[in-house]
Short mmCIF file of C-alpha atoms in Angstrom, two decimals:
data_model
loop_
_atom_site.label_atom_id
_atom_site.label_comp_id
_atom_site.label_asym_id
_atom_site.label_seq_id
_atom_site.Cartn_x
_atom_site.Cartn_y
_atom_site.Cartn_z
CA UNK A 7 268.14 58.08 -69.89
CA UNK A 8 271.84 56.53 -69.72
CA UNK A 9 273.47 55.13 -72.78
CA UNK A 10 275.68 52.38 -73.27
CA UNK A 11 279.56 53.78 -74.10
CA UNK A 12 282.07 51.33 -76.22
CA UNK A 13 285.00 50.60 -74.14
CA UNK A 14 286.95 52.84 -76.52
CA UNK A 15 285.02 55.91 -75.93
CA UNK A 16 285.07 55.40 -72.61
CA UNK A 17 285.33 59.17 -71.02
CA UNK A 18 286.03 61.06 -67.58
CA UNK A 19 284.05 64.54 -67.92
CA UNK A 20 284.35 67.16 -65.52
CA UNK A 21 282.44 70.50 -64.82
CA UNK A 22 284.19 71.39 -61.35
CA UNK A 23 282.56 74.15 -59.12
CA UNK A 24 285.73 76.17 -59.01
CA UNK A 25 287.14 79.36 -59.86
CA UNK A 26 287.33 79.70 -63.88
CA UNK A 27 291.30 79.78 -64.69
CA UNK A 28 291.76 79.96 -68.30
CA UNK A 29 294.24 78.35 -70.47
CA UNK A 30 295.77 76.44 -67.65
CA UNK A 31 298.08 74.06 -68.30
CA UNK A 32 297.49 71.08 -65.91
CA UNK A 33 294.98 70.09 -63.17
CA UNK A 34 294.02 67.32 -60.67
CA UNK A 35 292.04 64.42 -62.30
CA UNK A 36 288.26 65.19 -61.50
CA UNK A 37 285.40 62.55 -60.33
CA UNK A 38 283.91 61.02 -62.91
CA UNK A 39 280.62 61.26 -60.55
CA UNK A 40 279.48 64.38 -61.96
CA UNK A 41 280.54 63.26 -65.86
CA UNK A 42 277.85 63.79 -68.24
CA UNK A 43 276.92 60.66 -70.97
CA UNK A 44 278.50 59.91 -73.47
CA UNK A 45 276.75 58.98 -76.87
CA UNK A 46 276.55 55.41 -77.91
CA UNK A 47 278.30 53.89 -80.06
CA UNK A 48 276.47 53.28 -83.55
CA UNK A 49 274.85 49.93 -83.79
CA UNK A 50 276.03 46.77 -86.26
CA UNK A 51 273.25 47.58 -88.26
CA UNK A 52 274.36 51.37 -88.42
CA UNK A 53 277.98 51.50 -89.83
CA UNK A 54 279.28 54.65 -88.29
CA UNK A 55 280.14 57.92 -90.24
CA UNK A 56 283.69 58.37 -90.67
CA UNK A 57 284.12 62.26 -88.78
CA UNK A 58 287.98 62.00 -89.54
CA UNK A 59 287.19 62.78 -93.36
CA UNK A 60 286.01 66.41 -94.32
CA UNK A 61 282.86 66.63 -95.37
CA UNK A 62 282.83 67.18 -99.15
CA UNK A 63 283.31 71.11 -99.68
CA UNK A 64 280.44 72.85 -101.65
CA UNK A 65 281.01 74.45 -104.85
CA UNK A 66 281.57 78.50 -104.24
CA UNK A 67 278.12 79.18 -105.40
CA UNK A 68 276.58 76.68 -102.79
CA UNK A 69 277.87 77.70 -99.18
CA UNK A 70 277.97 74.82 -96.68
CA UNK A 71 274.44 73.88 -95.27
CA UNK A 72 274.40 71.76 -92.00
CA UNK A 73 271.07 70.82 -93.61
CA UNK A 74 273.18 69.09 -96.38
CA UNK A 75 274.60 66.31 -94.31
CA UNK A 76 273.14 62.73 -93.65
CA UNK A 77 270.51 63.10 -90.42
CA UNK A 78 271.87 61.45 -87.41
CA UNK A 79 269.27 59.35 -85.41
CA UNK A 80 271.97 57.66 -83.12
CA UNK A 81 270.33 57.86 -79.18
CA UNK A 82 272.14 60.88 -77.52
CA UNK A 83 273.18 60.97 -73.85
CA UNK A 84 273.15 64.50 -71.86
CA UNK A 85 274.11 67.69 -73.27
CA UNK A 86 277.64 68.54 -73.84
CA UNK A 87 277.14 64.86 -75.31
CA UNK A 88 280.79 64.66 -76.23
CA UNK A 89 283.23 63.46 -73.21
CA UNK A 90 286.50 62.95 -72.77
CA UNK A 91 289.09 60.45 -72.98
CA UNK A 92 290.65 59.24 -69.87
CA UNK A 93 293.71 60.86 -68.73
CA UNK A 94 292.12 64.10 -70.28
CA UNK A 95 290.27 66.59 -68.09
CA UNK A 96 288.78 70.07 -68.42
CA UNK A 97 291.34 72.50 -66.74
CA UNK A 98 289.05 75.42 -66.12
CA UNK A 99 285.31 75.37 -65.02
CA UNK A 100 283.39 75.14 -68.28
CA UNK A 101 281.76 78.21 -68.95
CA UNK A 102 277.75 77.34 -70.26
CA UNK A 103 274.92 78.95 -71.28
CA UNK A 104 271.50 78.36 -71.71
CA UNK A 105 271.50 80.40 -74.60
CA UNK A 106 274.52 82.44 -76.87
CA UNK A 107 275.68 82.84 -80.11
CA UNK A 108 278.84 82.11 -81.24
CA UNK A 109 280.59 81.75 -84.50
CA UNK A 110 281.89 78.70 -86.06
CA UNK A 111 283.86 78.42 -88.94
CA UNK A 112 282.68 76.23 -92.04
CA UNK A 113 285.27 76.62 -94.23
CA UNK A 114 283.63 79.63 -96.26
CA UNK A 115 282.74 82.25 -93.71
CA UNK A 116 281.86 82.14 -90.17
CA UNK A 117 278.37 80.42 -89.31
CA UNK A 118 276.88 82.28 -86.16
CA UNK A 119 275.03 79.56 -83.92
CA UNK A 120 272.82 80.16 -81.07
CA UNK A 121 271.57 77.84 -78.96
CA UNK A 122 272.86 76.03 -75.51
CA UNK A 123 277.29 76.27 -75.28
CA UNK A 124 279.32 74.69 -73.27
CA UNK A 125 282.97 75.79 -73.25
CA UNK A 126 286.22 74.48 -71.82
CA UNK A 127 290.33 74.43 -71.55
CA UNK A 128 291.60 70.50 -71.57
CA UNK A 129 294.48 69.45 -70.09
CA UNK A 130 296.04 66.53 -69.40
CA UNK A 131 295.37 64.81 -65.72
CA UNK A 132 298.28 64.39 -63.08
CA UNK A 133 300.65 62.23 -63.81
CA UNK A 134 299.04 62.18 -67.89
CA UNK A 135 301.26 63.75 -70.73
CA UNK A 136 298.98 65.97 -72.90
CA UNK A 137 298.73 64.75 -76.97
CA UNK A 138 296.50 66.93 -79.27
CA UNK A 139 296.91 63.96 -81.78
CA UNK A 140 294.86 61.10 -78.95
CA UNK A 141 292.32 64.03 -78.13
CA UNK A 142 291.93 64.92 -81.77
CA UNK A 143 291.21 61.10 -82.79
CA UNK A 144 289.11 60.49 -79.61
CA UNK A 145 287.37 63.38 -80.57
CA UNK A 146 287.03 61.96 -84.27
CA UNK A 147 285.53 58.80 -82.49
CA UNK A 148 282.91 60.40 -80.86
CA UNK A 149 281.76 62.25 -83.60
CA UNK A 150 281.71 59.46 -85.89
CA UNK A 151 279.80 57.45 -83.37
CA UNK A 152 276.94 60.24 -83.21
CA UNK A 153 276.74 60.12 -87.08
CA UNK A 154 278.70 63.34 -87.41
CA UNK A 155 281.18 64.54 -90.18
CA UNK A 156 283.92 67.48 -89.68
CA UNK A 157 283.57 69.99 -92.18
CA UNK A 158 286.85 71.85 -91.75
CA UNK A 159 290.49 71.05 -90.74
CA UNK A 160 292.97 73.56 -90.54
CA UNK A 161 293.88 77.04 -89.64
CA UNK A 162 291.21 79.64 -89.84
CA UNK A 163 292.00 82.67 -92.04
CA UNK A 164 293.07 85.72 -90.64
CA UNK A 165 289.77 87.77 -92.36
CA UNK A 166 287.78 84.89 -90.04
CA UNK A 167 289.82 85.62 -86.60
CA UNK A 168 289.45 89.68 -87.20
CA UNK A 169 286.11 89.19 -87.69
CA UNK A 170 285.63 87.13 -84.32
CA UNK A 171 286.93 89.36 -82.53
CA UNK A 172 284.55 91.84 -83.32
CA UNK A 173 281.42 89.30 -82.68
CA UNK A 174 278.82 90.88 -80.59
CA UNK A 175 278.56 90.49 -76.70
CA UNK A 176 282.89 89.66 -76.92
CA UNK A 177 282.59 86.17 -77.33
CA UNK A 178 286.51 85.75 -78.16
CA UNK A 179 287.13 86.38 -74.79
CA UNK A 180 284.06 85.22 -73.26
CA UNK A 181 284.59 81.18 -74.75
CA UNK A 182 288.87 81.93 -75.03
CA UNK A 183 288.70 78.64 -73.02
CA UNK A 184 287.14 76.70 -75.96
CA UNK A 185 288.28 78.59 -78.51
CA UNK A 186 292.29 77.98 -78.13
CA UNK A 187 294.84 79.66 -79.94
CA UNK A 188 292.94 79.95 -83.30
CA UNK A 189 295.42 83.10 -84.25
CA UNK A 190 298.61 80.25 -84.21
CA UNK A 191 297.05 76.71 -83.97
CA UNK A 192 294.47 74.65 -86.64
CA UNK A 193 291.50 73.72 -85.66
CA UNK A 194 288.72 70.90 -86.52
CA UNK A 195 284.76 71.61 -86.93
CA UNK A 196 282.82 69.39 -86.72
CA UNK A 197 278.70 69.09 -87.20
CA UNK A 198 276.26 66.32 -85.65
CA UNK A 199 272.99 66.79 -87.93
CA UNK A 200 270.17 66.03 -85.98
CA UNK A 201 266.52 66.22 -87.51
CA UNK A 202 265.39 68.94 -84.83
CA UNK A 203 269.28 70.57 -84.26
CA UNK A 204 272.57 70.97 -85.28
CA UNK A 205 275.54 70.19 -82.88
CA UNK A 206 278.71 72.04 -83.78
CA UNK A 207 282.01 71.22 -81.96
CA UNK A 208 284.84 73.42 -82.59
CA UNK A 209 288.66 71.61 -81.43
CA UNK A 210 291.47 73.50 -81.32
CA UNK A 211 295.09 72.06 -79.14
CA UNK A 212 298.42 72.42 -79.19
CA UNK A 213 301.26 70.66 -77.27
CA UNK A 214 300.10 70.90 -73.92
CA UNK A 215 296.89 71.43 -73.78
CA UNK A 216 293.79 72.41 -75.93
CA UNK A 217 290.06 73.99 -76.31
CA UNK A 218 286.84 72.08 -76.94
CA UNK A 219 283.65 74.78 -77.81
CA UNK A 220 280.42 72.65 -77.97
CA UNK A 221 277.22 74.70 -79.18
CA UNK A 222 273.77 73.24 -79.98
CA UNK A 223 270.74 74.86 -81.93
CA UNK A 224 267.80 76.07 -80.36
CA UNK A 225 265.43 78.37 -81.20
CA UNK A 226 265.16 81.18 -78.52
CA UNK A 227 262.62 80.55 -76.60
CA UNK A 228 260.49 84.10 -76.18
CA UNK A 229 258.70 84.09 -72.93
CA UNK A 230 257.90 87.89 -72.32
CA UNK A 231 254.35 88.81 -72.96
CA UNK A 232 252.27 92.04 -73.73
CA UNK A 233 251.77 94.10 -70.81
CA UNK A 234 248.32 96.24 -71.92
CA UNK A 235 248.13 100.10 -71.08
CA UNK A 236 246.23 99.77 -68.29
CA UNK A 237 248.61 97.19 -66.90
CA UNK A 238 251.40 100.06 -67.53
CA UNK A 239 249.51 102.37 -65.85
CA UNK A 240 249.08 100.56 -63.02
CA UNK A 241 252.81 99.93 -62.39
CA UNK A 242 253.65 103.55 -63.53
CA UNK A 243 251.05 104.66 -60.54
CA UNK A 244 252.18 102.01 -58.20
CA UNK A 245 256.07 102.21 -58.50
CA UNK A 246 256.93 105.31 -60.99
CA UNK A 247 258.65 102.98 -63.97
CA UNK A 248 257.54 99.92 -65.89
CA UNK A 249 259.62 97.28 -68.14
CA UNK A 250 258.29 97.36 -71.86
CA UNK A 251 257.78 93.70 -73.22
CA UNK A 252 260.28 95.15 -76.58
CA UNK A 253 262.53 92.75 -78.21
CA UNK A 254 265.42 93.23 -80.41
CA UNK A 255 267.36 92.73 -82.59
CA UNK A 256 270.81 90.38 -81.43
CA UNK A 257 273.59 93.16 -80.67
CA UNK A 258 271.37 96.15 -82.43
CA UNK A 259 268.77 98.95 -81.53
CA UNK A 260 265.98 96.99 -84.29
CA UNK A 261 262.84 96.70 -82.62
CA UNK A 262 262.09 93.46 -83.89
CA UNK A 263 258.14 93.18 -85.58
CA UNK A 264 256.76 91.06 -83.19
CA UNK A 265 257.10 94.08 -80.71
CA UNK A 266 254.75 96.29 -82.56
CA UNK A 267 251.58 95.25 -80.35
CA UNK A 268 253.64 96.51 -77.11
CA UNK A 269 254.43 99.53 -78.62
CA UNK A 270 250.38 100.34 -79.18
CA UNK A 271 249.97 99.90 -75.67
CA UNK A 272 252.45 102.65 -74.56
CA UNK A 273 250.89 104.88 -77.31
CA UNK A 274 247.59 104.10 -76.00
CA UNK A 275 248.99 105.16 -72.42
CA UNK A 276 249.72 108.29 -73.78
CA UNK A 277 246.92 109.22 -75.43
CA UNK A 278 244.77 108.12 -72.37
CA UNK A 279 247.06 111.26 -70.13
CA UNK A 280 248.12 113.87 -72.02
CA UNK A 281 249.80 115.14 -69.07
CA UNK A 282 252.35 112.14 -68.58
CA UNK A 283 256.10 112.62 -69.83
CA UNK A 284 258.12 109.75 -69.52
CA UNK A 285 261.81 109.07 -70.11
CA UNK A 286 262.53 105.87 -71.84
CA UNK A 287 265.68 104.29 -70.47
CA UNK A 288 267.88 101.37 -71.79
CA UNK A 289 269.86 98.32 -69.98
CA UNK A 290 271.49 95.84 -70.78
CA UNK A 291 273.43 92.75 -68.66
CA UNK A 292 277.10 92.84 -67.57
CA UNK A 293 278.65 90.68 -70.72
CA UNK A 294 280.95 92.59 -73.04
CA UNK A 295 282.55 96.15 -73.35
CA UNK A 296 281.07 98.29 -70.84
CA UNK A 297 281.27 101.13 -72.98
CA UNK A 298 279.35 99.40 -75.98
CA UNK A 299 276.85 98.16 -73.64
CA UNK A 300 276.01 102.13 -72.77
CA UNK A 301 275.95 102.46 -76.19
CA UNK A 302 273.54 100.20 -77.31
CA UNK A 303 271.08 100.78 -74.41
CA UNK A 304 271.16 104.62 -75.54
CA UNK A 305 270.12 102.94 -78.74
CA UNK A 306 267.09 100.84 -78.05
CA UNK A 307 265.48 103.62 -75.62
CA UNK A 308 266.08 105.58 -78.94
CA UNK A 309 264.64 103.15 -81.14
CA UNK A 310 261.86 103.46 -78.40
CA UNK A 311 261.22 107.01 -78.52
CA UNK A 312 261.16 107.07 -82.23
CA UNK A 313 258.91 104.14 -82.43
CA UNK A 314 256.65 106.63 -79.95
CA UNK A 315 256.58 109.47 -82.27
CA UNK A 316 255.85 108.15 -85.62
CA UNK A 317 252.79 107.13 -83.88
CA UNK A 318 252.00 111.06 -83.40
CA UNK A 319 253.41 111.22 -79.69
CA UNK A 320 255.07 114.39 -79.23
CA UNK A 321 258.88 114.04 -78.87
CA UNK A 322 258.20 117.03 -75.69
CA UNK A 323 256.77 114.25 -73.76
CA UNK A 324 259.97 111.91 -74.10
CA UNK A 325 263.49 111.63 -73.38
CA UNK A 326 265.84 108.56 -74.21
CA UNK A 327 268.95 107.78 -72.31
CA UNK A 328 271.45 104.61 -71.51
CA UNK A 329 273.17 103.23 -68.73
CA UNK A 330 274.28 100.03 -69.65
CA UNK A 331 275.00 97.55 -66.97
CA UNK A 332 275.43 100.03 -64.33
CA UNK A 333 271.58 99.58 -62.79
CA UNK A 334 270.53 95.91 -62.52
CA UNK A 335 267.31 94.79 -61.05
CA UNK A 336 268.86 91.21 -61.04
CA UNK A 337 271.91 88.46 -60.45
CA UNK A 338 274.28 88.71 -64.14
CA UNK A 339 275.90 85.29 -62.67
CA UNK A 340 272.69 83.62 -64.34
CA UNK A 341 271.19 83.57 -67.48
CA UNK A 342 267.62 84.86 -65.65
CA UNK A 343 269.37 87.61 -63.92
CA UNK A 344 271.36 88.80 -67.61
CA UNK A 345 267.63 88.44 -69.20
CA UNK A 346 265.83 90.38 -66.87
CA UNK A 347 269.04 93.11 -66.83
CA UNK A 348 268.36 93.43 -70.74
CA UNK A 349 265.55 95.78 -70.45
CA UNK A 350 263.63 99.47 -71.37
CA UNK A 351 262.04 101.24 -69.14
CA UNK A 352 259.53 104.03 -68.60
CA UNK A 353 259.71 105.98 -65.97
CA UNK A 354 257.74 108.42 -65.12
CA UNK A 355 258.29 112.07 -64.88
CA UNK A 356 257.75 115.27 -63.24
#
């Protein structure tokens, strides 16, 4: 459903189809065919939020809640929901996801958020000269229009910017486009508090040029089921592995409790044929350090195995092992392909 857009928000958005250049310091103007809607502005009745004051900081005892802010009901347009002025235009392909967690910071510690991201360099269009100040108070605008506050200005700590980039799956580098230069340059959070998510927008520019990182809340959505042991056996028979229906932990080797069930099922297997010996192997998508990806698939088929033996398997009849992203049964350019990379396996042996 389109919304109406006040002449002075008024925005050019582009998501071109090419190859992902980061940090680039000027492109060609882009359609505005393919520009996503822009919010609303608020109505007469519905003085706007002013986005260009901080939110009130809470007291050290009381981190900062998004929950704590007034609930924005203003009608929202299509996700990224915040476009941009014109003359302004993303200089790299946005990078999105469907679902990813990245950190934000709040002024007290970093907030990890995961839902949908969108993720972009912004430059200035031919013939345009780049100001952080018009994109910053654009940005303000557009915020304040969706009932939004910013909760921090400024430069981010250096404790904060070690700490990113340690974040799981390398996100630093992943989202550098929307990040910016947070090691040399302030940036602005803001938060759009919405009564079933959070939107978090994270600015960060300089003199000629800039990065906009756009995440919104959403719970993961968990669509695996349990695959019963005579389902496993049937696939063991049929093609000599199966993929377990385990979840995780985010970044970790914690079988997560709502796994438990699945696990019963390969015990059950077991107990059903003494004779099978299976090794339990790990995998994970492309995104990240290669070597911590091995590292971490070692660790879930280990998590596996012991899982498997505190049930009273014997530890003769398993093996663990991890390879990573070096074996995928699927496309990493998608978010489908990455989830169905992330896996365990049993295969069968001898």
């Amino acid at each position: 459903m389109q919304k109406t857009v006040a002449p002075a928000l008024a925005l050019a958005f582009a998501m071109g189809l090419g190859a992902c250049q980061k940090q680039e310091a000027t492109q060609k103007a882009v359609s505005t065919s393919a520009a996503p809607q822009a919010a609303s502005a608020p109505s007469a009745t519905t003085p706007p939020v002013d986005a260009g004051a901080a939110a009130p900081q809470p007291a050290a005892s009381r981190p900062f809640d998004a929950a704590s802010l007034p609930v924005s009901s203003v009608p929202l347009g299509a996700f990224p929901y915040i476009a941009l002025p014109a003359g302004y235009v993303t200089g790299t392909k946005p990078d999105v996801a469907d679902f990813d967690q990245v950190p934000f910071w709040t002024g007290d510690r970093l907030q990890p958020v995961e839902g949908r991201i969108w993720s972009a360099h912004i430059a200035a269009a031919e013939g345009k000269t780049f100001s952080d100040l018009e994109l910053l108070r654009n940005i303000e605008s557009v915020v304040a229009s969706l009932g939004g506050r910013k909760i921090f200005e400024g430069k981010l700590p250096q404790a904060a910017t070690d700490e990113m980039k340690e974040w799981p799956r390398d996100v630093v580098t992943r989202y550098n486009s929307g990040l910016g230069d947070i090691w040399n340059q302030p940036v602005q959070v803001f938060v759009v508090h919405r009564a079933d998510r959070d939107i978090w927008i994270h600015l960060c520019s300089y003199q000629f040029g800039g990065g906009l990182l756009i995440a919104e809340t959403k719970p993961l959505q968990v669509t695996a089921g349990l695959l019963p042991a005579s389902e496993l056996k049937a696939q063991i028979d049929k093609a000599g592995k199966v993929a377990l229906q385990v979840h995780f932990a985010t970044d970790k080797a914690d079988i997560l409790p709502d796994s438990q069930p699945q696990i019963e099922q390969v015990v059950q297997l077991l107990q059903q044929d003494a004779a099978l010996k299976l090794a339990v192997n790990g995998h994970t998508d492309d995104t990240g350090d290669a070597a911590r990806n091995k590292t971490l698939s070692e660790g879930r088929a280990r998590a596996v195995v012991a899982a498997l033996t505190a049930r009273g398997i014997d530890a003769s009849r398993l093996s663990a092992a991890g390879f990573g992203a070096e074996r995928p049964v699927a496309d990493n350019g998608t978010q489908e392909g990455k989830a169905n990379n992330r896996r365990v396996e049993l295969v069968k042996q001898g």
